[in-house]
Coordinates of C-alpha atoms in Angstrom, one line a residue:
M1 CA 15.5 -151.4 168.2
N2 CA 16.9 -153.9 170.6
N3 CA 17.4 -156.7 168.2
I4 CA 19.3 -154.6 165.6
L5 CA 23.0 -154.8 165.6
D6 CA 24.0 -151.8 167.8
F7 CA 27.4 -151.3 166.3
T8 CA 26.0 -150.7 162.8
F9 CA 22.8 -148.7 163.3
P10 CA 22.7 -144.9 163.7
K11 CA 20.8 -143.6 166.6
A12 CA 17.2 -142.5 165.7
P13 CA 16.7 -138.7 166.0
S14 CA 15.2 -137.5 169.2
V15 CA 12.6 -135.5 167.3
F16 CA 11.1 -137.0 164.1
V17 CA 7.7 -135.9 162.8
G18 CA 5.7 -136.1 159.7
R19 CA 6.5 -138.5 156.8
E20 CA 3.5 -140.6 157.7
K21 CA 2.4 -140.8 154.0
E22 CA 5.9 -141.6 152.9
L23 CA 6.4 -144.3 155.6
A24 CA 3.0 -145.9 154.7
R25 CA 3.9 -145.9 151.0
L26 CA 7.4 -147.2 151.8
I27 CA 5.9 -150.1 153.8
K28 CA 3.8 -151.1 150.8
G29 CA 6.8 -150.9 148.6
F30 CA 8.8 -153.1 151.0
N31 CA 6.1 -155.7 151.0
C32 CA 6.0 -156.0 147.2
Q33 CA 9.5 -155.2 145.9
N34 CA 13.0 -156.5 146.9
V35 CA 14.9 -153.4 146.0
I36 CA 13.8 -150.0 147.5
L37 CA 15.3 -146.6 146.9
I38 CA 14.9 -143.6 149.2
D39 CA 16.4 -140.6 147.4
G40 CA 16.6 -136.8 148.1
I41 CA 19.0 -134.0 148.8
A42 CA 21.4 -134.0 151.8
G43 CA 19.6 -133.4 155.1
I44 CA 16.1 -134.0 153.8
G45 CA 15.5 -136.9 156.2
K46 CA 16.3 -140.1 154.3
T47 CA 18.1 -141.7 157.2
S48 CA 15.4 -140.8 159.7
L49 CA 12.7 -142.3 157.5
A50 CA 14.7 -145.4 156.9
L51 CA 15.3 -145.9 160.6
S52 CA 11.5 -145.7 161.1
L53 CA 11.1 -148.4 158.6
A54 CA 13.9 -150.4 160.2
D55 CA 12.1 -150.2 163.6
M56 CA 9.0 -151.6 162.0
I57 CA 10.9 -154.4 160.2
N58 CA 12.7 -155.3 163.5
N59 CA 9.3 -156.0 165.1
D60 CA 8.6 -158.5 162.3
T61 CA 9.4 -162.1 163.3
E62 CA 10.7 -162.8 159.8
F63 CA 13.6 -160.3 160.2
N64 CA 14.3 -159.9 163.9
N65 CA 17.0 -162.5 164.4
G66 CA 19.9 -160.2 163.6
N67 CA 19.0 -160.3 159.9
I68 CA 19.1 -156.5 159.5
C69 CA 22.3 -154.8 158.4
W70 CA 23.1 -151.1 158.1
M71 CA 26.1 -149.9 156.3
V72 CA 27.3 -146.4 155.2
C73 CA 29.3 -145.9 152.0
K74 CA 32.4 -143.7 152.3
E75 CA 34.2 -141.5 149.8
E76 CA 36.1 -143.4 147.1
W77 CA 34.3 -146.6 147.9
S78 CA 34.3 -149.4 145.3
L79 CA 32.6 -152.8 145.3
E80 CA 35.5 -154.3 147.1
N81 CA 34.9 -152.0 150.1
F82 CA 31.2 -152.9 150.0
F83 CA 32.1 -156.6 149.9
Y84 CA 34.4 -156.3 152.9
E85 CA 31.9 -154.4 155.0
I86 CA 29.0 -156.9 154.3
S87 CA 31.4 -159.8 155.0
R88 CA 32.0 -158.3 158.5
W89 CA 28.3 -158.4 159.1
L90 CA 27.9 -161.9 157.8
K91 CA 30.8 -163.0 160.0
Y92 CA 29.1 -161.4 163.0
K93 CA 26.2 -163.7 162.1
E94 CA 28.6 -166.6 162.0
E95 CA 28.3 -166.9 158.2
Y96 CA 31.9 -167.3 156.9
L97 CA 31.3 -168.5 153.3
F98 CA 31.4 -165.0 151.8
E99 CA 34.7 -164.2 153.4
Q100 CA 36.1 -167.4 151.8
C101 CA 34.7 -166.2 148.5
L102 CA 36.5 -162.9 148.9
E103 CA 39.8 -164.7 149.5
D104 CA 39.4 -166.7 146.3
T105 CA 41.4 -164.7 143.7
R106 CA 39.8 -166.7 140.8
M107 CA 36.4 -165.1 141.3
D108 CA 35.6 -161.9 139.4
I109 CA 33.2 -159.1 140.4
D110 CA 30.1 -160.6 138.9
E111 CA 30.7 -164.0 140.5
R112 CA 31.2 -162.4 143.9
I113 CA 27.9 -160.4 143.6
S114 CA 26.1 -163.6 142.6
Y115 CA 27.7 -165.5 145.5
L116 CA 26.6 -162.8 147.9
I117 CA 23.0 -162.8 146.6
D118 CA 22.9 -166.6 146.8
I119 CA 23.8 -166.3 150.5
L120 CA 21.1 -163.6 151.0
N121 CA 18.5 -165.7 149.2
R122 CA 19.0 -168.5 151.7
N123 CA 17.4 -166.4 154.5
S124 CA 15.3 -163.3 154.9
S125 CA 17.7 -160.4 155.4
V126 CA 17.3 -156.6 155.0
I127 CA 20.4 -154.6 154.0
F128 CA 20.3 -150.8 154.3
I129 CA 22.9 -149.0 152.3
D130 CA 23.2 -145.3 153.2
D131 CA 25.1 -142.7 151.1
Y132 CA 24.9 -145.0 148.1
Q133 CA 26.0 -142.1 145.8
K134 CA 29.5 -142.3 147.3
L135 CA 29.9 -145.8 145.8
K136 CA 31.8 -145.5 142.5
S137 CA 29.1 -144.8 139.9
S138 CA 29.7 -147.8 137.6
D139 CA 30.0 -150.1 140.6
G140 CA 26.8 -148.8 142.1
V141 CA 25.0 -149.5 138.8
I142 CA 26.3 -153.0 138.5
L143 CA 25.4 -153.9 142.0
L144 CA 21.9 -152.4 141.8
Q145 CA 21.1 -154.2 138.5
K146 CA 22.3 -157.5 140.0
F147 CA 20.1 -157.0 143.1
V148 CA 17.1 -156.3 140.8
E149 CA 17.7 -159.3 138.7
Y150 CA 18.5 -162.0 141.2
L151 CA 17.5 -160.9 144.8
K152 CA 14.5 -163.0 145.9
S153 CA 14.2 -163.7 149.6
S154 CA 16.0 -160.7 151.0
K155 CA 15.5 -156.9 150.7
V156 CA 17.9 -154.1 149.9
I157 CA 17.1 -150.5 150.8
I158 CA 19.3 -147.9 149.3
L159 CA 19.6 -144.3 150.5
S160 CA 21.1 -141.9 148.0
R161 CA 21.3 -138.2 147.3
E162 CA 21.3 -139.1 143.6
R163 CA 19.1 -141.3 141.5
P164 CA 21.3 -144.2 140.2
K165 CA 21.6 -144.2 136.4
V166 CA 20.3 -147.7 135.7
S167 CA 18.3 -148.7 132.7
P168 CA 14.6 -147.9 132.4
L169 CA 13.8 -151.6 132.4
C170 CA 15.7 -152.0 135.7
W171 CA 13.6 -149.1 137.2
L172 CA 10.4 -151.2 136.7
E173 CA 11.6 -153.5 139.5
I174 CA 12.8 -150.8 141.9
F175 CA 10.4 -149.1 144.4
E176 CA 11.4 -145.5 144.7
Q177 CA 10.4 -143.1 147.5
K178 CA 11.7 -139.6 146.7
L179 CA 11.8 -137.2 149.6
Y180 CA 11.1 -133.5 149.4
G181 CA 10.8 -130.8 152.1
L182 CA 8.2 -131.3 154.8
D183 CA 4.8 -129.8 154.0
N184 CA 3.6 -126.8 156.0
S185 CA 1.8 -128.8 158.7
D186 CA 4.6 -131.3 159.3
A187 CA 7.3 -128.5 159.3
T188 CA 5.2 -126.6 161.8
L189 CA 4.9 -129.7 164.0
L190 CA 8.7 -130.3 163.9
I191 CA 9.3 -126.6 164.8
K192 CA 6.9 -126.8 167.7
Q193 CA 8.4 -130.0 169.1
L194 CA 11.9 -128.6 168.9
L195 CA 10.7 -125.4 170.6
D196 CA 9.1 -127.5 173.4
L197 CA 12.3 -129.6 173.7
H198 CA 14.3 -126.4 174.4
E199 CA 11.6 -124.7 176.4
Q200 CA 11.4 -121.8 173.8
T201 CA 7.7 -122.0 173.1
D202 CA 7.3 -118.2 173.1
I203 CA 10.0 -117.6 170.5
L204 CA 7.7 -118.0 167.4
E205 CA 4.1 -117.1 166.7
Q206 CA 2.2 -118.9 164.0
R207 CA 2.7 -116.1 161.4
L208 CA 6.4 -116.3 161.9
I209 CA 6.4 -120.1 161.7
N210 CA 4.7 -119.9 158.3
D211 CA 7.5 -117.5 157.1
F212 CA 10.1 -119.8 158.6
N213 CA 8.7 -122.8 156.6
R214 CA 8.7 -120.7 153.5
I215 CA 12.4 -119.7 153.6
T216 CA 13.6 -123.2 154.6
H217 CA 11.4 -125.0 152.1
G218 CA 10.6 -127.6 154.8
H219 CA 14.2 -128.9 154.9
P220 CA 14.5 -130.6 158.3
F221 CA 18.3 -130.0 158.7
L222 CA 18.0 -126.3 157.8
I223 CA 15.0 -125.9 160.1
K224 CA 17.2 -127.2 163.0
T225 CA 20.1 -125.0 161.9
L226 CA 18.1 -121.9 161.7
L227 CA 16.4 -122.6 165.1
C228 CA 19.9 -123.0 166.6
T229 CA 20.6 -119.4 165.4
M230 CA 17.5 -118.2 167.2
F231 CA 17.9 -120.2 170.4
F232 CA 21.5 -119.4 171.0
G233 CA 22.3 -116.3 168.9
E234 CA 21.7 -112.7 169.3
R235 CA 19.3 -112.3 166.3
T236 CA 15.6 -112.8 166.8
A237 CA 13.3 -114.7 164.5
R238 CA 12.0 -111.4 163.1
D239 CA 15.6 -110.2 162.4
L240 CA 16.2 -113.3 160.3
L241 CA 12.9 -113.4 158.5
D242 CA 13.0 -109.7 157.7
D243 CA 16.3 -110.3 155.9
P244 CA 16.0 -113.7 154.3
S245 CA 18.1 -112.8 151.2
G246 CA 21.2 -114.4 152.6
F247 CA 19.3 -117.7 153.1
M248 CA 18.1 -118.0 149.6
E249 CA 21.6 -118.5 148.0
S250 CA 22.9 -121.7 149.6
N251 CA 22.9 -123.9 152.7
E252 CA 26.2 -122.3 153.7
D253 CA 24.3 -119.2 154.7
Y254 CA 22.2 -121.1 157.2
L255 CA 25.3 -122.9 158.6
A256 CA 27.3 -119.7 158.9
Q257 CA 24.5 -118.1 160.9
A258 CA 24.4 -121.2 163.2
I259 CA 28.1 -121.3 163.8
S260 CA 28.2 -117.5 164.5
T261 CA 26.3 -118.4 167.7
L262 CA 29.1 -120.5 169.1
N263 CA 31.8 -119.3 171.5
E264 CA 35.4 -119.7 170.6
K265 CA 35.9 -123.0 172.4
E266 CA 32.8 -124.5 170.9
R267 CA 33.8 -123.4 167.4
E268 CA 37.3 -124.8 167.8
L269 CA 36.0 -128.2 168.9
L270 CA 33.4 -128.4 166.1
F271 CA 35.8 -127.4 163.4
S272 CA 38.5 -129.8 164.7
F273 CA 36.0 -132.7 165.0
S274 CA 34.7 -132.1 161.5
L275 CA 37.8 -133.9 160.1
F276 CA 36.6 -137.2 161.3
R277 CA 34.8 -139.0 158.5
L278 CA 33.5 -142.0 160.5
P279 CA 31.5 -142.2 163.8
V280 CA 34.0 -142.1 166.7
Y281 CA 33.9 -142.8 170.4
R282 CA 33.9 -140.0 172.9
E283 CA 37.6 -140.3 173.6
A284 CA 38.3 -139.1 170.1
F285 CA 37.4 -135.6 171.3
H286 CA 40.4 -135.5 173.6
Y287 CA 42.7 -135.9 170.5
V288 CA 41.4 -132.9 168.7
C289 CA 40.3 -130.6 171.5
S290 CA 42.7 -128.4 173.6
E291 CA 40.3 -128.5 176.5
P292 CA 41.2 -131.2 179.1
A293 CA 37.5 -131.8 179.9
P294 CA 35.4 -131.2 176.8
D295 CA 32.2 -132.7 178.1
S296 CA 30.4 -129.4 178.6
L297 CA 31.4 -128.4 175.0
I298 CA 30.1 -131.7 173.6
N299 CA 26.8 -131.4 175.4
S300 CA 26.4 -127.8 174.3
L301 CA 27.0 -128.7 170.6
Q302 CA 24.5 -131.5 170.9
Q303 CA 21.9 -129.1 172.3
K304 CA 22.5 -126.8 169.4
F305 CA 21.9 -129.6 166.8
L306 CA 25.5 -129.3 165.6
L307 CA 26.7 -132.6 166.9
N308 CA 24.9 -135.9 166.6
R309 CA 25.1 -139.1 168.6
Y310 CA 25.4 -141.5 165.7
S311 CA 24.9 -144.5 168.0
E312 CA 24.7 -145.0 171.8
N313 CA 28.5 -144.7 172.0
T314 CA 29.7 -142.8 168.9
Y315 CA 29.5 -139.3 167.5
L316 CA 29.4 -137.7 164.1
I317 CA 28.4 -134.4 162.5
H318 CA 26.2 -134.1 159.5
D319 CA 27.9 -134.2 156.1
L320 CA 26.6 -130.7 155.2
L321 CA 28.1 -129.2 158.4
R322 CA 31.3 -131.3 158.1
H323 CA 32.1 -130.0 154.6
F324 CA 31.3 -126.4 155.6
C325 CA 33.7 -126.6 158.6
T326 CA 36.6 -128.3 156.8
S327 CA 36.4 -125.8 153.9
H328 CA 36.9 -123.0 156.4
L329 CA 40.0 -124.4 158.1
S330 CA 43.5 -123.2 157.0
E331 CA 45.8 -125.8 155.5
D332 CA 48.2 -125.7 158.4
R333 CA 45.4 -126.2 160.9
K334 CA 44.0 -129.0 158.9
A335 CA 47.4 -130.8 158.8
S336 CA 47.8 -130.5 162.5
I337 CA 44.3 -131.8 163.2
H338 CA 44.6 -134.6 160.7
R339 CA 47.7 -135.8 162.6
Q340 CA 45.7 -135.9 165.8
C341 CA 42.9 -137.9 164.1
A342 CA 45.4 -140.3 162.8
L343 CA 46.9 -140.8 166.2
Y344 CA 43.4 -141.6 167.5
Y345 CA 42.8 -144.3 164.9
D346 CA 46.3 -145.7 165.4
S347 CA 45.6 -146.1 169.1
I348 CA 42.5 -148.3 168.6
T349 CA 43.0 -152.0 169.2
D350 CA 39.6 -153.3 168.2
N351 CA 40.4 -156.4 166.0
E352 CA 36.9 -156.5 164.5
K353 CA 37.5 -153.2 162.7
K354 CA 41.3 -153.3 162.5
L355 CA 41.5 -152.7 158.7
I356 CA 38.9 -150.0 158.7
H357 CA 40.6 -148.0 161.5
A358 CA 44.1 -148.5 159.9
K359 CA 42.8 -147.2 156.6
E360 CA 41.4 -144.1 158.3
A361 CA 44.8 -143.7 160.1
F362 CA 46.5 -143.9 156.7
Y363 CA 44.2 -141.3 155.3
H364 CA 44.8 -138.8 158.1
F365 CA 48.6 -139.3 158.2
I366 CA 48.6 -138.7 154.4
Q367 CA 46.6 -135.5 154.9
S368 CA 48.9 -134.4 157.7
G369 CA 52.0 -134.8 155.4
D370 CA 53.6 -137.5 157.6
M371 CA 54.9 -139.8 154.9
E372 CA 56.9 -141.9 157.3
K373 CA 53.9 -143.0 159.3
S374 CA 51.8 -143.3 156.1
V375 CA 54.4 -145.8 154.8
E376 CA 54.4 -147.8 158.0
I377 CA 50.6 -148.0 158.1
L378 CA 50.4 -149.0 154.4
E379 CA 53.0 -151.8 154.8
N380 CA 50.8 -153.2 157.6
I381 CA 47.5 -153.2 155.7
M382 CA 48.4 -153.7 152.0
Y383 CA 48.6 -157.5 152.1
E384 CA 45.2 -157.7 153.8
M385 CA 43.8 -155.3 151.2
M386 CA 45.3 -157.5 148.5
M387 CA 43.7 -160.6 150.2
Y388 CA 40.3 -159.0 150.0
L389 CA 41.0 -157.8 146.4
Q390 CA 40.7 -154.1 147.3
L391 CA 43.1 -153.6 144.5
R392 CA 41.9 -150.3 143.0
E393 CA 41.9 -148.7 146.5
L394 CA 45.3 -150.1 147.3
E395 CA 46.8 -148.7 144.1
L396 CA 45.2 -145.3 145.0
Y397 CA 46.8 -145.5 148.4
I398 CA 50.3 -146.3 147.0
D399 CA 50.0 -143.4 144.5
K400 CA 49.3 -141.0 147.3
I401 CA 52.9 -141.6 148.6
P402 CA 55.5 -139.8 146.6
E403 CA 58.0 -142.2 145.0
R404 CA 61.0 -140.9 147.1
Y405 CA 59.2 -142.1 150.3
R406 CA 58.1 -145.5 149.2
S407 CA 59.7 -148.6 150.7
V408 CA 60.9 -151.7 148.8
K409 CA 57.8 -153.6 150.0
I410 CA 55.5 -150.9 148.7
D411 CA 57.3 -150.7 145.3
L412 CA 57.0 -154.5 145.1
M413 CA 53.3 -154.3 145.8
K414 CA 52.9 -151.5 143.1
A415 CA 54.8 -153.7 140.6
D416 CA 52.5 -156.6 141.5
L417 CA 49.4 -154.5 140.9
L418 CA 50.9 -153.4 137.5
F419 CA 51.4 -157.1 136.7
M420 CA 47.8 -157.9 137.6
N421 CA 46.6 -155.1 135.3
E422 CA 48.8 -156.5 132.5
H423 CA 51.2 -153.6 132.5
Y424 CA 54.2 -155.9 132.3
R425 CA 56.8 -153.5 130.9
E426 CA 55.9 -150.9 133.5
S427 CA 56.2 -153.5 136.3
I428 CA 59.6 -154.6 135.0
N429 CA 60.9 -151.0 134.9
L430 CA 59.8 -150.5 138.5
L431 CA 61.4 -153.7 139.7
E432 CA 64.7 -153.1 137.9
E433 CA 65.0 -149.8 139.8
T434 CA 64.2 -151.6 143.1
V435 CA 67.3 -152.9 145.0
C436 CA 67.1 -154.7 148.3
E437 CA 70.4 -156.4 149.0
S438 CA 69.8 -156.5 152.7
D439 CA 66.6 -158.7 152.5
S440 CA 67.1 -161.8 150.5
L441 CA 63.4 -162.8 150.8
L442 CA 62.2 -159.6 149.2
M443 CA 64.9 -159.8 146.5
S444 CA 63.7 -163.3 145.6
E445 CA 60.2 -162.1 145.3
I446 CA 61.3 -159.3 143.0
I447 CA 63.1 -161.8 140.8
I448 CA 60.1 -164.1 140.6
L449 CA 57.8 -161.2 139.7
R450 CA 60.3 -160.0 137.0
A451 CA 60.4 -163.5 135.6
K452 CA 56.6 -163.7 135.5
C453 CA 56.5 -160.3 133.6
Y454 CA 59.0 -161.6 131.1
M455 CA 57.0 -164.8 130.7
R456 CA 53.8 -162.7 129.9
L457 CA 55.9 -160.8 127.3
Q458 CA 57.1 -164.2 125.9
N459 CA 60.7 -163.4 126.7
Y460 CA 61.2 -166.9 128.1
K461 CA 65.0 -166.8 127.9
E462 CA 65.3 -163.8 130.3
A463 CA 62.7 -165.3 132.6
M464 CA 64.5 -168.6 132.8
E465 CA 67.8 -166.9 133.6
L466 CA 66.3 -165.0 136.5
L467 CA 64.6 -168.2 137.8
D468 CA 67.8 -170.1 137.7
I469 CA 69.5 -167.4 139.8
N470 CA 66.6 -167.7 142.3
L471 CA 66.8 -171.5 142.5
K472 CA 70.6 -171.2 143.2
N473 CA 70.2 -168.5 145.9
S474 CA 67.2 -170.2 147.6
D475 CA 69.0 -173.5 147.6
M476 CA 72.0 -171.9 149.3
T477 CA 69.9 -170.2 152.0
G478 CA 67.5 -173.1 152.5
D479 CA 64.5 -170.9 151.7
L480 CA 62.1 -173.8 150.6
L481 CA 59.1 -171.6 150.0
T482 CA 61.0 -169.4 147.5
Y483 CA 62.4 -172.6 145.9
I484 CA 58.9 -174.0 145.5
K485 CA 57.5 -170.7 144.1
T486 CA 60.4 -170.5 141.6
L487 CA 59.9 -174.1 140.4
E488 CA 56.2 -173.3 139.9
V489 CA 56.9 -170.4 137.6
K490 CA 59.6 -172.3 135.8
G491 CA 57.1 -175.2 135.3
E492 CA 54.5 -172.7 133.9
I493 CA 57.0 -171.4 131.3
N494 CA 57.9 -174.9 130.2
F495 CA 54.2 -175.7 130.0
E496 CA 53.6 -172.6 127.7
L497 CA 56.6 -173.8 125.6
R498 CA 55.0 -177.3 125.4
H499 CA 58.0 -178.8 127.2
Y500 CA 55.7 -181.0 129.2
E501 CA 58.3 -183.4 130.6
E502 CA 60.3 -180.4 132.1
A503 CA 57.1 -178.8 133.4
L504 CA 56.1 -182.0 135.1
Q505 CA 59.5 -182.4 136.7
C506 CA 59.2 -178.8 138.1
F507 CA 55.7 -179.3 139.5
E508 CA 56.3 -182.8 141.0
K509 CA 59.6 -181.6 142.6
A510 CA 57.9 -178.6 144.1
L511 CA 55.0 -180.7 145.3
D512 CA 57.3 -183.2 146.9
I513 CA 59.2 -180.6 148.8
N514 CA 55.9 -178.9 150.0
N515 CA 54.3 -182.2 151.1
K516 CA 57.4 -183.3 153.0
K517 CA 58.6 -180.1 154.5
I518 CA 56.1 -177.2 154.4
K519 CA 52.8 -179.0 154.2
N520 CA 50.8 -176.0 152.9
E521 CA 47.5 -177.1 151.5
D522 CA 47.0 -174.1 149.3
I523 CA 50.3 -174.7 147.6
E524 CA 49.4 -178.4 147.3
I525 CA 46.1 -177.6 145.5
T526 CA 47.8 -175.2 143.0
L527 CA 50.6 -177.6 142.2
S528 CA 48.3 -180.5 141.9
L529 CA 46.1 -178.7 139.5
L530 CA 49.1 -177.8 137.3
T531 CA 50.3 -181.4 137.4
G532 CA 46.9 -182.5 136.3
M533 CA 47.0 -180.1 133.4
V534 CA 50.3 -181.5 132.2
M535 CA 48.9 -185.1 132.5
D536 CA 45.9 -184.0 130.4
R537 CA 48.2 -182.7 127.7
Y538 CA 50.2 -186.0 127.8
G539 CA 46.9 -187.7 127.1
N540 CA 47.0 -189.5 130.5
L541 CA 43.3 -188.6 131.2
E542 CA 42.7 -191.2 133.9
E543 CA 45.7 -189.9 136.0
A544 CA 44.7 -186.3 135.3
H545 CA 41.1 -187.1 136.5
K546 CA 42.4 -188.6 139.7
I547 CA 44.6 -185.6 140.5
H548 CA 41.8 -183.1 139.8
L549 CA 39.5 -185.1 142.1
K550 CA 42.1 -185.0 144.8
S551 CA 42.6 -181.3 144.4
L552 CA 38.8 -180.7 144.5
K553 CA 38.6 -182.7 147.7
L554 CA 41.4 -180.6 149.3
A555 CA 39.8 -177.4 148.1

């Protein structure tokens, strides 16, 4: 798939057989519907089937100009994470309008989805969304329904372990391809190809292959796992098939058998590597492996189907295996490995994925118990998360840090989030406990936010007293930006009190300082809009109209 973006697409499996009927049906669905769902249990082959479809799409002239995107949802993802990820892909295609949409704090979720779909409808794109079940349930339903309703020129292909809970009417417009285990002939073909690949053609006779298919129910990942046990373990196929009771209970029994074939060094590397949640480059192994040269261990694990090349340059293990390995690590060992994973992500300098890697570093530092580094990472990324309105995730990150470890900056951000969620009294309580005498800029921001909370609670007297303190302090220090922000809030209070003349004086004074000294266009637009609103209340509609036109032109 030469034309597909290499950094987003998983590597196709070296052995993929069967599914001809499913693929043919999927192609028909692709040609007649804009929203396609491939669903089935973990390891059943959804990604492999989707990659086969992507390969065919890539050879279609309509879609082969970089218009194919592959993204994988992660645990705790919300729509804001989805927006950020697809914005990265659009920027790669030199389409920057959606990033500007994300930076516009006035747009709500529905407007952002509509804006995205409008961009997709301007060209023929195909968006693959893997592990859709990891997207927050309500967000996944909202997004899917919007795609069904408004997507016209582009296609969205969703891979999910669960069937999204959308309305029956919505299902009429979704093409669903549900995957089950391979039938006997396809499972047999897969087994024989894997036997040929490992030069083990004499290990299974046809009668044993039929039994093998029966106990694995044609599940491709479990077939590979059980073959690993036979290729590299001490038990023969007959041993396993004569005692299949252990395999009938859960997938863990297959995985335990496969892992029992590993030597101590292989097992240590696999279990340590399992804590990585995203595909990582080869150098990541050096952070979690005690061996100075782990190449032979990496190659051995790949041969045993226990380690995958996600792309040409990155590695990952299957979710089923990852969860099994992490659940069998002691808490002390986990904490130690998490720290090494965090150090790996913290060392990456790739600006394209800077926020993504920093968030992974934060996750691993939190899991390792290193609160000092967690605070440092969060302080570096929280304003960017705020900019992209990843607010729910940001609040979750802050809550992961115990209060005694939080810095003033993080407390201020937490109070800001409380304010945005209309929890004004809680925000005030937090701000009143936050003291920062050594940093006048932070202290002024705390005062402004407290004043805004009092304004929302209609305690205008308290708000005005705080703002007057800020004006006096910022005038003494020459902090013009704080002075402007304070005048803006003071003007908003006067506007709410219908003191229009005082409000106009605040806005015009702030605007004058900005235009002469700071020359920030965003501030100019905001203050101009507020000035125009006051003019409108004065009844000076002509002047208000001129101001709004000027603001619109600037915007």
